[in-house]
mmCIF file of C-alpha atoms in Angstrom:
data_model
loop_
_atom_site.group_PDB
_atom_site.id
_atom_site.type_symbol
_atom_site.label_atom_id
_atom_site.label_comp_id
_atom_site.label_asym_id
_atom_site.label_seq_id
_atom_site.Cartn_x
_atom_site.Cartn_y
_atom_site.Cartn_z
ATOM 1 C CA UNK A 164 0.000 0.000 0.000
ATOM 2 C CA UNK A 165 1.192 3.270 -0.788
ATOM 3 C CA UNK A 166 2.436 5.541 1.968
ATOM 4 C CA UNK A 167 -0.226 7.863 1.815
ATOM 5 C CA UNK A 168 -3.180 5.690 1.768
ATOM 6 C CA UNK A 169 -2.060 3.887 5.245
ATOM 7 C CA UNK A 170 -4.232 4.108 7.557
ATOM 8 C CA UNK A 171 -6.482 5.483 6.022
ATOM 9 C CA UNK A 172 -10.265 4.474 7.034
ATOM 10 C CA UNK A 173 -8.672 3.554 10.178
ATOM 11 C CA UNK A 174 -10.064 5.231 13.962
ATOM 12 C CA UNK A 175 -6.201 5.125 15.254
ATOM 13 C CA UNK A 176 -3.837 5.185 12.632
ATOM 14 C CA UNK A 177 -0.160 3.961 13.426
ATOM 15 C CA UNK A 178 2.060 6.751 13.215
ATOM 16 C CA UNK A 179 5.116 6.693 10.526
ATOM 17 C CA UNK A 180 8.374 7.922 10.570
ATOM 18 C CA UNK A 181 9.471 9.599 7.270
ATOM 19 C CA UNK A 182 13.311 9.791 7.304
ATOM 20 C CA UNK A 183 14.301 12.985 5.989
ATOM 21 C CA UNK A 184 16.678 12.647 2.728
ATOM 22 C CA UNK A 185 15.716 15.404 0.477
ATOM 23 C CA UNK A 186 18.733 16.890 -1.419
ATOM 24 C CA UNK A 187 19.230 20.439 0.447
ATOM 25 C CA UNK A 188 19.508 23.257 -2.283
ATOM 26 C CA UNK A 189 23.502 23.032 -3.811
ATOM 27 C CA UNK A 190 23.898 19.580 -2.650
ATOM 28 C CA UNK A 191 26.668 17.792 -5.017
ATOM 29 C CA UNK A 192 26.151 21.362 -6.547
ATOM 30 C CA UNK A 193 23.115 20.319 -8.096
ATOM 31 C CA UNK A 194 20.178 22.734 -7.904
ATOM 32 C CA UNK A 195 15.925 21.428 -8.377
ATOM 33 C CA UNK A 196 15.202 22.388 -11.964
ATOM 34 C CA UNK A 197 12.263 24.903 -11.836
ATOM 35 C CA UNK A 198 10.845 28.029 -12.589
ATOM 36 C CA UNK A 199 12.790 30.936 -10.255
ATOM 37 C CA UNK A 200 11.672 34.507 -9.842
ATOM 38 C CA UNK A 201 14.431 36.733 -10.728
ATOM 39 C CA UNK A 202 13.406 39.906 -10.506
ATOM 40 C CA UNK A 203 10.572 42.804 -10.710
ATOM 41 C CA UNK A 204 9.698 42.964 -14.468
ATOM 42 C CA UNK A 205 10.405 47.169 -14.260
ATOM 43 C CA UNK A 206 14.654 45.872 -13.538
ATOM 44 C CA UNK A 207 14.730 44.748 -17.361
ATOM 45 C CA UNK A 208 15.422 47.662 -19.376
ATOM 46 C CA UNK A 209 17.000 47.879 -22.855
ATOM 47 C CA UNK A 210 19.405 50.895 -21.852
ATOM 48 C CA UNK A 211 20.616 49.376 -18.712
ATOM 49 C CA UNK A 212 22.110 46.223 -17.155
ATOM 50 C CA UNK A 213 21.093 44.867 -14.019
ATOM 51 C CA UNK A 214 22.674 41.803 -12.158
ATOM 52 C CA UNK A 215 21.261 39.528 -9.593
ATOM 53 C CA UNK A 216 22.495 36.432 -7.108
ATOM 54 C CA UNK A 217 20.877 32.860 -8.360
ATOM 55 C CA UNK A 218 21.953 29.298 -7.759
ATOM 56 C CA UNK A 219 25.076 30.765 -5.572
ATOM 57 C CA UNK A 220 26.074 32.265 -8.621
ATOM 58 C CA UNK A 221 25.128 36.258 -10.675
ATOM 59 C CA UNK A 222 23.465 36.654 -13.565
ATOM 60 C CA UNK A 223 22.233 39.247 -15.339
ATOM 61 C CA UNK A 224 18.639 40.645 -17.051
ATOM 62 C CA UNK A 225 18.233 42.802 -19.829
ATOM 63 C CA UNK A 226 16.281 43.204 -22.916
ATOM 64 C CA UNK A 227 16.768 42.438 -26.347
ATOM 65 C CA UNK A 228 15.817 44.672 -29.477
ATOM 66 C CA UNK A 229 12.564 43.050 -29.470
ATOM 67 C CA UNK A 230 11.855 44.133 -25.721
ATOM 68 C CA UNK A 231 12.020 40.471 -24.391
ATOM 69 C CA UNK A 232 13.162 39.683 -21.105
ATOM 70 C CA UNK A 233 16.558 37.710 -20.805
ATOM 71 C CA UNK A 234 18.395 36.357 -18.446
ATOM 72 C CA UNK A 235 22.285 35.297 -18.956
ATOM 73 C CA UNK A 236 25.064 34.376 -17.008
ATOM 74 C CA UNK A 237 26.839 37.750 -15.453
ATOM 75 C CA UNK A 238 30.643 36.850 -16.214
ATOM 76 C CA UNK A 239 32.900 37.688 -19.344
ATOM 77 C CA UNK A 240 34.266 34.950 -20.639
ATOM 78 C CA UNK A 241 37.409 37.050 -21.354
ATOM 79 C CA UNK A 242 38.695 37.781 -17.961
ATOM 80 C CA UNK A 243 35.469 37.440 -15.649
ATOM 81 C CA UNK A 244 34.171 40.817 -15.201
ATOM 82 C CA UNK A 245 30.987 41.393 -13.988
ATOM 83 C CA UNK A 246 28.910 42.174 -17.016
ATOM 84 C CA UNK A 247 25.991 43.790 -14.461
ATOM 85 C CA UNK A 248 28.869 47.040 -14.352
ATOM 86 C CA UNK A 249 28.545 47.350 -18.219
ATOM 87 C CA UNK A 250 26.042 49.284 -20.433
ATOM 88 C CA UNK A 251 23.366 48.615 -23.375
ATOM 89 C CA UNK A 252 24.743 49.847 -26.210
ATOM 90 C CA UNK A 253 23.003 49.535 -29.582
ATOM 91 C CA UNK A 254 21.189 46.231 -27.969
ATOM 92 C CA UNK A 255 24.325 44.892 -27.181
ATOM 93 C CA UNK A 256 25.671 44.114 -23.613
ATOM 94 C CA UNK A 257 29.184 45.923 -23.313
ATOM 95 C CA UNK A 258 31.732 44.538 -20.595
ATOM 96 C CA UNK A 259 33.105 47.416 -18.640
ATOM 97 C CA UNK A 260 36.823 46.159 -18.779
ATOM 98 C CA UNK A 261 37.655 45.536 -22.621
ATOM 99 C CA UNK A 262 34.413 46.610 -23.899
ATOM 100 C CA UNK A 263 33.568 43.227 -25.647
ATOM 101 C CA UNK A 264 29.895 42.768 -26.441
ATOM 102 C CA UNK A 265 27.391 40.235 -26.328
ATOM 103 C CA UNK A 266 23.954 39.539 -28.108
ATOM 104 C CA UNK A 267 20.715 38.823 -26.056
ATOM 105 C CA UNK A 268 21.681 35.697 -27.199
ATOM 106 C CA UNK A 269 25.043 35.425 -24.649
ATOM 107 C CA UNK A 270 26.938 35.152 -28.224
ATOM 108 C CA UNK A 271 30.282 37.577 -28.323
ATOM 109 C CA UNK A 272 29.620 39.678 -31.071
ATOM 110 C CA UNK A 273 32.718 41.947 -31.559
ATOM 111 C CA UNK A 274 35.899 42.695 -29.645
ATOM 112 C CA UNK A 275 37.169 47.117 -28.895
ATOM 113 C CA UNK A 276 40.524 46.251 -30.778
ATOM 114 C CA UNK A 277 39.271 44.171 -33.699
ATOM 115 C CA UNK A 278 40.482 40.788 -32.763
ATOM 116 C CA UNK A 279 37.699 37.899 -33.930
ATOM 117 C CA UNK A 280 35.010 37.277 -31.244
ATOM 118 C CA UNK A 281 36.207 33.714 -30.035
ATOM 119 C CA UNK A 282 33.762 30.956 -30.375
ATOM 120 C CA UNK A 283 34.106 29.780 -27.043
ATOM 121 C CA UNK A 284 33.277 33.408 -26.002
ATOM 122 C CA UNK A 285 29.413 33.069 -25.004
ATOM 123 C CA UNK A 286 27.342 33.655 -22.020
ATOM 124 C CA UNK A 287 24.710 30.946 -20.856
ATOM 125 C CA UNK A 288 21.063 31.903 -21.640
ATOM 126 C CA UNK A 289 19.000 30.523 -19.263
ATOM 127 C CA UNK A 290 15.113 30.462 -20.219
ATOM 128 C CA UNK A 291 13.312 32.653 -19.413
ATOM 129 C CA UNK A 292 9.550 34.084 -19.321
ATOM 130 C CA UNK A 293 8.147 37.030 -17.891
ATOM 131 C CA UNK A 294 4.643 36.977 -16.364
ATOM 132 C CA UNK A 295 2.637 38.933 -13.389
ATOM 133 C CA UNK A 296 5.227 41.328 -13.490
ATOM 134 C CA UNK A 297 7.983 39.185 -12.694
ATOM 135 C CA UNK A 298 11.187 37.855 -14.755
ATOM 136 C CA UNK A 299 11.694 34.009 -14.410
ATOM 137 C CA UNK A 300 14.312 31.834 -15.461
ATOM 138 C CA UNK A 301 14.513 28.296 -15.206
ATOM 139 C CA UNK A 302 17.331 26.110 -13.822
ATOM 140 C CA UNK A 303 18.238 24.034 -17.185
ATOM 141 C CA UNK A 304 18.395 23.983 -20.609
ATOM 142 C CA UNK A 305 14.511 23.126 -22.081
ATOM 143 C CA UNK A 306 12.047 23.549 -19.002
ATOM 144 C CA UNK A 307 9.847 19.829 -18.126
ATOM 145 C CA UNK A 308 6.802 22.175 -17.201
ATOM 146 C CA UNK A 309 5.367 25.574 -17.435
ATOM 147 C CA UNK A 310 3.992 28.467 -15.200
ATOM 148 C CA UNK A 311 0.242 27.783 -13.808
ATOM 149 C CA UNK A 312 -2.347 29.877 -15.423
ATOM 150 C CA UNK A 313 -5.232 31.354 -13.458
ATOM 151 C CA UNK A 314 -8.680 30.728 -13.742
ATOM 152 C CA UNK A 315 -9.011 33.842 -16.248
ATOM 153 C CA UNK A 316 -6.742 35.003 -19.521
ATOM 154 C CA UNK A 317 -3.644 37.444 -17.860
ATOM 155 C CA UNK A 318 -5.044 40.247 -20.027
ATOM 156 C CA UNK A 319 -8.465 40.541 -18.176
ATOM 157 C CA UNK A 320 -7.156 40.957 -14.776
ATOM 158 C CA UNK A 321 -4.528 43.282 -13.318
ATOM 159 C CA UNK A 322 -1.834 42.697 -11.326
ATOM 160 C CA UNK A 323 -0.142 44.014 -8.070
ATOM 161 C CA UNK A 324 3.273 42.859 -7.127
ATOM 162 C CA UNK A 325 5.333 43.111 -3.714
ATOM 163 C CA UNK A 326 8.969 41.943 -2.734
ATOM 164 C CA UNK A 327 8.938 40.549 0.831
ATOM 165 C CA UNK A 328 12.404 39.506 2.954
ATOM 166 C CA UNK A 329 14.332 37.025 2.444
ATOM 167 C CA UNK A 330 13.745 33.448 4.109
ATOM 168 C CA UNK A 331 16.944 31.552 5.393
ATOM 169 C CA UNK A 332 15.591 27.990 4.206
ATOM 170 C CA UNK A 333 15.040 26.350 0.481
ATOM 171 C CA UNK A 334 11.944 27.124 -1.301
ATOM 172 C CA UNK A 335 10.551 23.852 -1.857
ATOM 173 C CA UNK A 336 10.195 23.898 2.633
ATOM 174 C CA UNK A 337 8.563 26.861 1.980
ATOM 175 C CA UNK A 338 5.901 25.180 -0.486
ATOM 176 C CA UNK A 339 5.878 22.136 2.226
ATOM 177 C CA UNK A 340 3.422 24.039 4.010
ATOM 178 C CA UNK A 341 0.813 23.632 0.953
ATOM 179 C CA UNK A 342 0.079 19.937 1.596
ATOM 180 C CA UNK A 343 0.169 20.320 4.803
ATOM 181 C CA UNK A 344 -3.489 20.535 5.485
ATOM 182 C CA UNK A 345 -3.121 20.094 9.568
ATOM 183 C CA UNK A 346 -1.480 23.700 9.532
ATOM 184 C CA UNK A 347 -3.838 25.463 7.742
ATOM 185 C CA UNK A 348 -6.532 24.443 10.407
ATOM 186 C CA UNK A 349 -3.797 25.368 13.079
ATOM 187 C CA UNK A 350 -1.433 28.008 12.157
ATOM 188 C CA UNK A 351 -3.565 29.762 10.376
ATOM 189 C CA UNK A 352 -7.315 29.434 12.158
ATOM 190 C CA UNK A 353 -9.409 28.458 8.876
ATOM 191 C CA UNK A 354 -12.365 26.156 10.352
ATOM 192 C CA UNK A 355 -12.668 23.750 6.987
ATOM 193 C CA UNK A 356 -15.453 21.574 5.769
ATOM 194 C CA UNK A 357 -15.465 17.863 6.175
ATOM 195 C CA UNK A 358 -12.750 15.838 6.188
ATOM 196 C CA UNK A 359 -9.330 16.554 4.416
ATOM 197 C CA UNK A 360 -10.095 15.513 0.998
ATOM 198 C CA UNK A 361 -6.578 13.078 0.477
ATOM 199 C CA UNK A 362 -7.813 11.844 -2.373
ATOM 200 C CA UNK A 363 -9.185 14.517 -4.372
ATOM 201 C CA UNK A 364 -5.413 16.075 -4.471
ATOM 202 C CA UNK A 365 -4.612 16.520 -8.439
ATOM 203 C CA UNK A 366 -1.097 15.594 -8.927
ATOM 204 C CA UNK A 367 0.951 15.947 -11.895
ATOM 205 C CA UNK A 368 5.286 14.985 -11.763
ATOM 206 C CA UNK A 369 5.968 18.993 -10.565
ATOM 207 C CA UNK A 370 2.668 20.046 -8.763
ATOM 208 C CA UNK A 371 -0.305 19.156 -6.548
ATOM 209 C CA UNK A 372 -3.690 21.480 -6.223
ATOM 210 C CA UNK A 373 -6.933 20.670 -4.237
ATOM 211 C CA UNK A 374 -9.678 22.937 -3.409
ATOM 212 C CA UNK A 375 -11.490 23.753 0.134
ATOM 213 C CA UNK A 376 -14.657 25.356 1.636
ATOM 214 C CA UNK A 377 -13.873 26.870 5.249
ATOM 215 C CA UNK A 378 -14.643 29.477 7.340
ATOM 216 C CA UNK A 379 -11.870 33.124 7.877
ATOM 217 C CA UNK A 380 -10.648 33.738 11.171
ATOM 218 C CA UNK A 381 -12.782 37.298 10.811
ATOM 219 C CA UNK A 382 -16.028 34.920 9.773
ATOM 220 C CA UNK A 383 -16.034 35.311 6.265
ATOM 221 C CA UNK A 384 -16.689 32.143 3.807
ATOM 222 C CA UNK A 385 -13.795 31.075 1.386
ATOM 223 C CA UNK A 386 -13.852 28.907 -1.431
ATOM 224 C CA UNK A 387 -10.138 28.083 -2.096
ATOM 225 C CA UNK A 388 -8.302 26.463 -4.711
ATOM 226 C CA UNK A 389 -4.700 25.974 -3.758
ATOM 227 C CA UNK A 390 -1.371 24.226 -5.064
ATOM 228 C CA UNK A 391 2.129 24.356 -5.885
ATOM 229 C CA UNK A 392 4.089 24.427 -8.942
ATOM 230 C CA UNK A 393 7.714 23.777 -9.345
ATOM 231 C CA UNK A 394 8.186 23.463 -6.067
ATOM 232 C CA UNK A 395 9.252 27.492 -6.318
ATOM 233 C CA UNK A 396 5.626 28.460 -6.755
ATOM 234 C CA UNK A 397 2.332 28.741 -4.105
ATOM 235 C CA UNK A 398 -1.028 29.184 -6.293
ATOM 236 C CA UNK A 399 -4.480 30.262 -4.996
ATOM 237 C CA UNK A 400 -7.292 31.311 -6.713
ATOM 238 C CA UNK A 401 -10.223 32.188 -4.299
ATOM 239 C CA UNK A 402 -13.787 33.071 -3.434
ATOM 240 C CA UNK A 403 -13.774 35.489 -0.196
ATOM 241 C CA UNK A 404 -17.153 36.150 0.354
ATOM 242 C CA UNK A 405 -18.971 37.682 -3.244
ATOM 243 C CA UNK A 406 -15.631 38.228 -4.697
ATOM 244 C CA UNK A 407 -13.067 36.646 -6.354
ATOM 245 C CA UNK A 408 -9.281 37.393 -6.132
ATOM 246 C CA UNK A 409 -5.845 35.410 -7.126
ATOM 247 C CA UNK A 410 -2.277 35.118 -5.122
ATOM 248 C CA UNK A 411 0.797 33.781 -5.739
ATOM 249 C CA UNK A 412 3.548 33.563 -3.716
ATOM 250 C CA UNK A 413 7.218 32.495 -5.986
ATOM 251 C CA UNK A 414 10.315 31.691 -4.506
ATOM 252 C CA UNK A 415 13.593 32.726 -6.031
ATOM 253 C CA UNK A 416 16.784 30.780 -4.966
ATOM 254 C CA UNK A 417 20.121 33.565 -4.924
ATOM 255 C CA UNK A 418 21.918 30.992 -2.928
ATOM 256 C CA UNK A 419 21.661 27.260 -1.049
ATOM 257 C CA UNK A 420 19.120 27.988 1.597
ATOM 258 C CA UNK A 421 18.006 31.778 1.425
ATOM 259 C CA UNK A 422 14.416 31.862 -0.412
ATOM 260 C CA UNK A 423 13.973 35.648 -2.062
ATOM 261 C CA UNK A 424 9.964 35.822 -1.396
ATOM 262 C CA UNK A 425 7.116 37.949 -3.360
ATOM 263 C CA UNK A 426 3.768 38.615 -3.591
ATOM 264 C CA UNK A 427 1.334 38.785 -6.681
ATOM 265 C CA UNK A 428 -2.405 39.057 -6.346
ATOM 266 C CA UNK A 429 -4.896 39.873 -9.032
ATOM 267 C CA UNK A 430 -8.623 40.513 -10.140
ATOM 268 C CA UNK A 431 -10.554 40.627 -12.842
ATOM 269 C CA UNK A 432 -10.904 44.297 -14.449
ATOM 270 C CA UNK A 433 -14.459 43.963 -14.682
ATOM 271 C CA UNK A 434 -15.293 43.355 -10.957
ATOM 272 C CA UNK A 435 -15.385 47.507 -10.610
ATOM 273 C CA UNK A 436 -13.585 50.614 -11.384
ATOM 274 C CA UNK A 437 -10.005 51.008 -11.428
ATOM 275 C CA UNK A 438 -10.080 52.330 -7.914
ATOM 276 C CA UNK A 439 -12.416 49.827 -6.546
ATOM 277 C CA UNK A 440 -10.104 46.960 -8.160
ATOM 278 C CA UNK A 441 -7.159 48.561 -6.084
ATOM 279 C CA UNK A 442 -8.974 48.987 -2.829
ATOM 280 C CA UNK A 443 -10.020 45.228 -3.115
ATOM 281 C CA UNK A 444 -6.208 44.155 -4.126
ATOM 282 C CA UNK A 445 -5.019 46.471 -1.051
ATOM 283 C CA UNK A 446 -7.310 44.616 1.216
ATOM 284 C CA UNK A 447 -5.754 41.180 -0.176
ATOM 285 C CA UNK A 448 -2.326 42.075 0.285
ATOM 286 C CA UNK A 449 -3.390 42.822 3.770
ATOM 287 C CA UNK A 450 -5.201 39.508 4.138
ATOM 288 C CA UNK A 451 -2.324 37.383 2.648
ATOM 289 C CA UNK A 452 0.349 39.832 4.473
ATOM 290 C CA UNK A 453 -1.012 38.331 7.610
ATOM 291 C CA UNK A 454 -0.989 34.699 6.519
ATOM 292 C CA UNK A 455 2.469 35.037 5.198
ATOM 293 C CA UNK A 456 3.366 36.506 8.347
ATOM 294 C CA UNK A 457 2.061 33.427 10.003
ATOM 295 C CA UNK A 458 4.724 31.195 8.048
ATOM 296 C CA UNK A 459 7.602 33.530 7.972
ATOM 297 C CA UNK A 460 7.038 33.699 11.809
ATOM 298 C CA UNK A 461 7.435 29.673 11.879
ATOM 299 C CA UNK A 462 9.865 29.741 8.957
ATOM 300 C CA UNK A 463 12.491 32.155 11.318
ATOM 301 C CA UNK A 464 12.323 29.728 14.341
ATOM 302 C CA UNK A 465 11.542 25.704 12.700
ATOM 303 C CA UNK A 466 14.548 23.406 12.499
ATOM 304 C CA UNK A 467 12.483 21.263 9.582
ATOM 305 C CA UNK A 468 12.798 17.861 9.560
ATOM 306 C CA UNK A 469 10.079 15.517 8.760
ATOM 307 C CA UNK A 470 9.496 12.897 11.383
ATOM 308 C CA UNK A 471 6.732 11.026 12.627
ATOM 309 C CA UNK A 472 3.651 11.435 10.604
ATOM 310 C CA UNK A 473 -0.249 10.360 10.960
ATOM 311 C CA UNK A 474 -3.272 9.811 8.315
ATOM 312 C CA UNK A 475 -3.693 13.878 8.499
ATOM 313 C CA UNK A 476 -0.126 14.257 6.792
ATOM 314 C CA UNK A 477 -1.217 11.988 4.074
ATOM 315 C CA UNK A 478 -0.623 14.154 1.009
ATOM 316 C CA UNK A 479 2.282 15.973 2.945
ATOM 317 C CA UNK A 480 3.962 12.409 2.876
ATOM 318 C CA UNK A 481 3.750 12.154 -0.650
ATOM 319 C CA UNK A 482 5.325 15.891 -1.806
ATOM 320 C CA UNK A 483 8.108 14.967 0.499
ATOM 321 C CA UNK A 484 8.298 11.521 -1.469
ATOM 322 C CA UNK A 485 8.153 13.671 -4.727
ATOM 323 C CA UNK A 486 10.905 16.479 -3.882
ATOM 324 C CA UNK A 487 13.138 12.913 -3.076
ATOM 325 C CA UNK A 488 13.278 12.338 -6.622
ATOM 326 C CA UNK A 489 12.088 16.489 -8.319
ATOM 327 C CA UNK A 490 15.012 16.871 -11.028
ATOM 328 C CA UNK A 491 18.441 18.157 -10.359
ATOM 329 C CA UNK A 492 21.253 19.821 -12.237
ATOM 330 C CA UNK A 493 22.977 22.813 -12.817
ATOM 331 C CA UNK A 494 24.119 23.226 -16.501
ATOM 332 C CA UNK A 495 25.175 27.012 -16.177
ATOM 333 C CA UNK A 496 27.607 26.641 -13.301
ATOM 334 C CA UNK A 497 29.985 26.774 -15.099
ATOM 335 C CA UNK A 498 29.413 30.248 -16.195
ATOM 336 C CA UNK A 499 27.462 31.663 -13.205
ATOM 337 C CA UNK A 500 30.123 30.945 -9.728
#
């Protein structure tokens, strides 16, 4: 029987003992391949260079003549300046030092004193997609899954974004709190439904999602639909009383156990006037503010370490299962430390 089905049906459960051999973040210098949050979408610019910590190594964002998003390793392959203390110039990324420049593409496209670009002379382009106002880039060559969509097309709702502190653990902890359905009764005070519906968890290889009916700590009914993705991704599209708003809380990784946190919630543009829509999306950040603050609060203080579980931790059981085996590499590190 599968480790999440014992005991189930069963008045007193026997408790199990889960050892706890997840690869930590850098482990063998490997790193889980998934979507990461780089930065705000307003740091990519076409006239300027910015450069950012990820996978204990720097990259950099910019934008190409098109205005896409990119996101390439930071360091000149000629002598290993920081490309993030360069400029733009004519869409090209110019080092600082010898004034080499590269394509959007991480290809060396000419040298100040004439010499041939050298073949080997190329950044690594990691890929990348920009949605909900953030720039993501993904820890591999081709990406096994994509970003979640919500319940509505992007273009019909709009979109407030806010960068929270850093977290000293990995993100996929972070997302550990998801299918844990015990704390959400606890931590956070939400009186749910019925029984913990185990086995109505959707579950693909990257993600898990269920859905709930409870009542708010301030008495209000919700209707929530929750998951991750990635594991650098929480997801939550919900019904608070008569209206409808999304979240989304992504997890950047600059370095083996420090999470770089946001905050994205949306509506729909036709559930009022522009300054109804941001009174409502102020209100969620202050809902959500508070139930973040819940886990950073437990985040700051927890040693985690997965021990004895009971039926309640069923589907908690098997996400730890699935980060045992989530993907791992690290193809740019090469380019990046």
């Amino acid at each position: 029987m599968a480790d999440d089905q014992r005991g189930a049906g069963l008045a007193n459960p026997p408790r199990r003992h889960i050892s706890h051999d997840i690869p930590a973040e850098g482990q063998d210098g490997l790193f889980t391949q998934a979507w990461y949050p780089i930065c705000l979408s307003s740091a990519a610019t076409n006239t300027n260079v910015r450069g950012f910590d990820f996978l204990d190594g720097r990259v950099i964002v910019v934008r190409d003549e098109q205005g896409e998003a990119q996101v390439l390793s930071a360091y000149c392959p000629h002598m290993g300046a920081d490309l993030a203390a360069g400029h733009m110039v004519d869409g090209q990324i110019r080092c600082v030092f010898h004034h080499w420049k590269y394509g959007a593409d991480g290809r060396c496209r000419s040298t100040a004193i004439g010499d041939p670009a050298p073949e080997a002379a190329k950044l690594f382009r990691f890929p990348t997609q920009e949605r909900w106002g953030l720039v993501w880039a993904y820890n591999g060559e081709t990406p096994h899954y994509d970003l979640p969509d919500m319940p509505f097309p992007d273009d019909e709702l709009v979109f407030k974004v806010r960068v929270l502190p850093d977290l000293p653990v990995d993100p996929w902890i972070i997302c550990a709190n998801t299918p844990d359905m015990q704390h959400i009764k606890t931590l956070h005070g939400i009186n749910i439904e019925g029984e913990d519906q185990h086995d109505a968890v959707e579950w693909t290889d990257h993600s898990l999602k269920y859905k709930f009916t409870g009542i708010y700590s301030n008495g209000d009914k919700l209707t929530n639909e929750i998951g991750i993705f990635g594991p650098t991704l929480y997801w939550q599209s919900s019904q608070f009383g008569d209206k409808w708003f999304g979240f989304m809380s992504p997890f950047g990784l600059p370095r083996p156990s420090v999470s770089s946190l946001y905050m994205v919630v949306c509506a729909r543009k036709d559930m009022g006037t522009a300054e109804e829509i941001d009174a409502w999306l102020e209100f969620v950040i202050d809902l959500e503010t508070k139930v973040v603050s819940e886990d950073v609060h437990n985040m700051l203080t927890m040693k985690f370490k997965p021990g004895v579980l009971t039926r309640s931790d069923q589907t908690l059981a098997r996400y730890l299962r699935m980060m045992k085996t989530f993907p791992r590499a690290h193809p740019s590190a090469e380019f990046i430390k």
